[in-house]
Coordinates of C-alpha atoms in Angstrom, one line a residue:
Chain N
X1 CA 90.4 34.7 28.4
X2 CA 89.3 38.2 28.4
X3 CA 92.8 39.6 27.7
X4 CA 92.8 43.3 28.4
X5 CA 90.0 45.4 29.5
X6 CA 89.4 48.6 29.9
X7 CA 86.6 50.7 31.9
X8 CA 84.3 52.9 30.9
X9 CA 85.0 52.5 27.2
X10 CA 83.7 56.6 26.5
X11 CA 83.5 59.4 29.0
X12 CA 82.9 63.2 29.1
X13 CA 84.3 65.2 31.5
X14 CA 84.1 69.0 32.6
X15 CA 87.0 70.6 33.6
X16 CA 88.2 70.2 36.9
X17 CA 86.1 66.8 37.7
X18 CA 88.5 63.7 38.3
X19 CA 88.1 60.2 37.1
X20 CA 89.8 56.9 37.3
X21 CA 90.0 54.7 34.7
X22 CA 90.4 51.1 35.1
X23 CA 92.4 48.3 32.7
X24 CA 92.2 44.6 34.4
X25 CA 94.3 41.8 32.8
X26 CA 93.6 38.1 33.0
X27 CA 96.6 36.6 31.7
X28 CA 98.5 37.4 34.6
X29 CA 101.6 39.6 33.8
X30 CA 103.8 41.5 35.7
X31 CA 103.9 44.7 33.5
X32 CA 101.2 46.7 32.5
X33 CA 101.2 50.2 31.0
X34 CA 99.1 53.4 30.0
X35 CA 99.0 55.3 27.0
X36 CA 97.8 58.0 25.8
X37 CA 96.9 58.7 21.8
X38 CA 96.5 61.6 19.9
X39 CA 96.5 62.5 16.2
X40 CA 99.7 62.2 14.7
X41 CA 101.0 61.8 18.1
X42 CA 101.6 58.0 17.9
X43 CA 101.6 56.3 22.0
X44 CA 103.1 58.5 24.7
X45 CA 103.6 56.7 27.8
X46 CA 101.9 58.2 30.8
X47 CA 103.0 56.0 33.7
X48 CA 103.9 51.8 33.8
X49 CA 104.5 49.5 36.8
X50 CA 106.8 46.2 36.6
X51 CA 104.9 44.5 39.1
X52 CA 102.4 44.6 41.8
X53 CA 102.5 47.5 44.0
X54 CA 105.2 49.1 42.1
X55 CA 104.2 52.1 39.6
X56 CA 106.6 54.7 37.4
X57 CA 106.8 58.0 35.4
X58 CA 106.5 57.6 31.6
X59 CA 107.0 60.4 29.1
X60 CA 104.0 62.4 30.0
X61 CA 103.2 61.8 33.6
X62 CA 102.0 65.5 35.0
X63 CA 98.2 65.3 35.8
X64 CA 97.8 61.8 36.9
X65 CA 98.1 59.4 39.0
X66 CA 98.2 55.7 38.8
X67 CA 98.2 52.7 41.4
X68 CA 98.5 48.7 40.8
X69 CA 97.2 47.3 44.6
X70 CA 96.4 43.7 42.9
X71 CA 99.0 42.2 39.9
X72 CA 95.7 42.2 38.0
X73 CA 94.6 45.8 37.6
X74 CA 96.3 48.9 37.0
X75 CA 94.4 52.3 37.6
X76 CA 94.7 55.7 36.4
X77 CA 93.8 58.6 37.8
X78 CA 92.6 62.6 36.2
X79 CA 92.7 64.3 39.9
X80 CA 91.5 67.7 38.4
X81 CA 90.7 67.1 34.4
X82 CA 91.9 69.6 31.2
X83 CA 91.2 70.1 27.8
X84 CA 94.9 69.3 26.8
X85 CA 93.8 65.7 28.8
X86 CA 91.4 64.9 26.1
X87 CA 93.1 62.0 24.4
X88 CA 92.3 58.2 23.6
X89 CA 93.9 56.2 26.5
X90 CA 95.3 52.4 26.1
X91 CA 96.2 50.4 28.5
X92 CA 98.8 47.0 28.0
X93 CA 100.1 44.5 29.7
X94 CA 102.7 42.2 29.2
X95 CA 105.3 39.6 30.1
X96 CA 109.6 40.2 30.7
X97 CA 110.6 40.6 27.0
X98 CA 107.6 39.7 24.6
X99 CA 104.9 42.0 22.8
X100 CA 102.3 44.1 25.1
X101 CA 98.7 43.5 24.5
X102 CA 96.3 46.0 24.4
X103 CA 92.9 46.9 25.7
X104 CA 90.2 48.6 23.7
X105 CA 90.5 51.6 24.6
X106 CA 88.7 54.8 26.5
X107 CA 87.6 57.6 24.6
X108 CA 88.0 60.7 26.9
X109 CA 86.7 63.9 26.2
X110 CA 86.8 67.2 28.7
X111 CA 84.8 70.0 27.9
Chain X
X1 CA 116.8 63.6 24.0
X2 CA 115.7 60.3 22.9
X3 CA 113.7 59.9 19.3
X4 CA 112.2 57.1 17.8
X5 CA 111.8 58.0 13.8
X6 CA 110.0 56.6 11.7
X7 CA 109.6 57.5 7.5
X8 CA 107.5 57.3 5.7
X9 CA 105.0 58.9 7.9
X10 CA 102.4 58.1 5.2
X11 CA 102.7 55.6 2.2
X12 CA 100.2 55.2 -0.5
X13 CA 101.0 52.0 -2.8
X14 CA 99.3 50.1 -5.3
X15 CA 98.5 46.5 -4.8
X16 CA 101.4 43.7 -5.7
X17 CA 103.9 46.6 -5.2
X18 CA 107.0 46.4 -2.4
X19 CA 107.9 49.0 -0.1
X20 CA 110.1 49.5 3.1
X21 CA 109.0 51.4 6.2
X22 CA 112.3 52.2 8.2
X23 CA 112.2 53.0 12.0
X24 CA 115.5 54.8 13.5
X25 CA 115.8 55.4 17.7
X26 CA 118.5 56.7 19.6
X27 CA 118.5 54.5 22.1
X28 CA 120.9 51.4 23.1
X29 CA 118.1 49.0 23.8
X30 CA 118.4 45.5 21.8
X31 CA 115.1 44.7 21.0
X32 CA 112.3 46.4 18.7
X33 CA 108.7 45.4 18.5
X34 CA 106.6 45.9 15.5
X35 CA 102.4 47.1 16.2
X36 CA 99.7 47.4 13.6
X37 CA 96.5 49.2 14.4
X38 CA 93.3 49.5 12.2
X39 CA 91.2 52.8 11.9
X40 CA 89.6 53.1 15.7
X41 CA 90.8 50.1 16.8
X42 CA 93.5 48.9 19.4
X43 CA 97.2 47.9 18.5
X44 CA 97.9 44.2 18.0
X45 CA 101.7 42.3 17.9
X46 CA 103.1 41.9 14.9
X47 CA 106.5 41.2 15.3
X48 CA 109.0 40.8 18.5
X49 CA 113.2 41.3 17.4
X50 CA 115.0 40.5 20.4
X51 CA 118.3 40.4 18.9
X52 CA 121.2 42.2 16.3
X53 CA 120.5 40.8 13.1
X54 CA 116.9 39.0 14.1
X55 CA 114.7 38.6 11.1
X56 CA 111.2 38.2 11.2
X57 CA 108.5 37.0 8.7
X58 CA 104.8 36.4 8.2
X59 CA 102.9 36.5 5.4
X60 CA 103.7 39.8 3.4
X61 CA 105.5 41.3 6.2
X62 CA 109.1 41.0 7.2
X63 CA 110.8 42.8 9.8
X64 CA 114.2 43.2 10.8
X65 CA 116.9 44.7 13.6
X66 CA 120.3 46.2 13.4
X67 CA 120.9 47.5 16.8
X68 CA 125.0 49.2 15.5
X69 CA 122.7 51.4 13.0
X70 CA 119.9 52.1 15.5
X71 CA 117.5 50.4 12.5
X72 CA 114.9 48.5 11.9
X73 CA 112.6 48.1 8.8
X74 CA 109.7 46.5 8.0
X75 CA 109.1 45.2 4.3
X76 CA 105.9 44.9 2.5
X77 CA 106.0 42.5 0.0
X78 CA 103.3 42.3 -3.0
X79 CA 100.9 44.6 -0.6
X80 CA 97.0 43.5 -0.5
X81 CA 94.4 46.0 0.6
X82 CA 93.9 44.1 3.5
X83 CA 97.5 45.7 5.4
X84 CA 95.9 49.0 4.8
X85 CA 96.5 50.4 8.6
X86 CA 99.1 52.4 10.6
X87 CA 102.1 50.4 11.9
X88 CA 104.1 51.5 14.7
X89 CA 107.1 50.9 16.4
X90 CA 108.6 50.4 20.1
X91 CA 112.2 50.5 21.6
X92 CA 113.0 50.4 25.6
X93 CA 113.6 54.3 26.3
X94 CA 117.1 52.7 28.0
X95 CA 117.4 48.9 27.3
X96 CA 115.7 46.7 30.0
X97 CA 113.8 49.3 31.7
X98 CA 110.1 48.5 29.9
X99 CA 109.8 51.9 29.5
X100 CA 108.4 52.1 25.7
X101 CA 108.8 54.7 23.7
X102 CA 106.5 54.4 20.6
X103 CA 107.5 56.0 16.9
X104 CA 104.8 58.3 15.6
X105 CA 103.5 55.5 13.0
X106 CA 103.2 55.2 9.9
X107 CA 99.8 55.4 7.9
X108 CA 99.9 52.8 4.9
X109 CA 97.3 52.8 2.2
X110 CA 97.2 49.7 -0.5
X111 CA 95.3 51.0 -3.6
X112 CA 93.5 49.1 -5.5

């Protein structure tokens, strides 16, 4: 089992250009999550989804945009990219009640 | 507005010493979780309290839940250099939602 992955594992963006990062699961939960980590900042959740084709709002949610098409993979989307968007995102999945795992990580950095 | 607290925010201790790191939230949820993450690395479980009064163990940690104070703590016992890393965490924003709301860590040190 791969667990949680995330893709691309770095990127630089200029301001303005759009992205989409992807997190794919193999262990086949119903809820998976994005985060977003910044120094001294702890996790702030951008947006989560309880189940295939279902996605919502998390504490930071302006500037993106996520979708969960198959149970398996949960997007997230930088339409137009900022500075303030530059940030270490996580992505987790999980079952009903029990701990979240975590992918690696993306590193994003917009110039 | 909902808060999730924890203190200390950092903690330097020396090896074979004890020490408590509290985490206080504001919401009703019932159930805490406990993450550890190393220096550029990605969060792992530690500990799952699902309950009022659930206690939790392993190894040199021990964890525990008191959802009537809004409370849990997580107890270091005898620290090794090896728990050096920053330890979060996680309540439901409003219990049974899944919508996690994450204290801002805390940043432990073991000297040695």
């Amino acid at each position: 089992n791969a667990g949680v992955t995330q893709t691309p594992k770095f990127r630089v963006l200029k301001t303005g250009q759009s992205m989409t990062l992807l997190c794919a699961q193999d262990m086949n939960h119903e809820y998976m999550y994005w985060y977003r980590q910044d120094p001294g900042m702890g996790l702030r959740l951008i947006h989560y989804s309880v189940g295939e084709g279902t996605t919502a709002k998390g504490e930071v949610p302006d500037g993106y945009n996520v979708s969960r098409l198959k149970k398996q993979n949960f997007l997230l989307g930088l339409e137009s990219a900022a500075p303030s968007q530059t940030s270490v995102y996580f992505c987790a999945s999980s079952t009903t009640l029990w701990e979240q795992y975590f992918g690696p990580g993306t590193r994003l950095t917009v110039t | 507005e909902l808060k999730v607290e924890q203190n200390p925010l950092f903690l330097s201790m020396q090896e074979e010493k004890n020490y408590t790191i509290y985490c206080n939230y504001s919401t009703t949820s019932d159930r805490l979780y406990w993450y550890r993450q190393d220096p550029g690395k990605s969060l792992e479980s530690l500990f799952v309290l699902l309950s009022n009064g659930a206690v939790k163990q392993e190894g040199r940690l021990m964890a525990s839940l008191d959802t009537k104070a809004r409370l849990s703590t997580l107890h270091i016992t005898a620290a090794v250099h090896d728990l050096s890393a920053t330890y979060f965490c996680a309540v439901d924003h409003t219990s049974g939602t899944y919508k996690y709301i994450f204290g801002t860590g805390t940043r432990l040190k073991v000297l040695a």
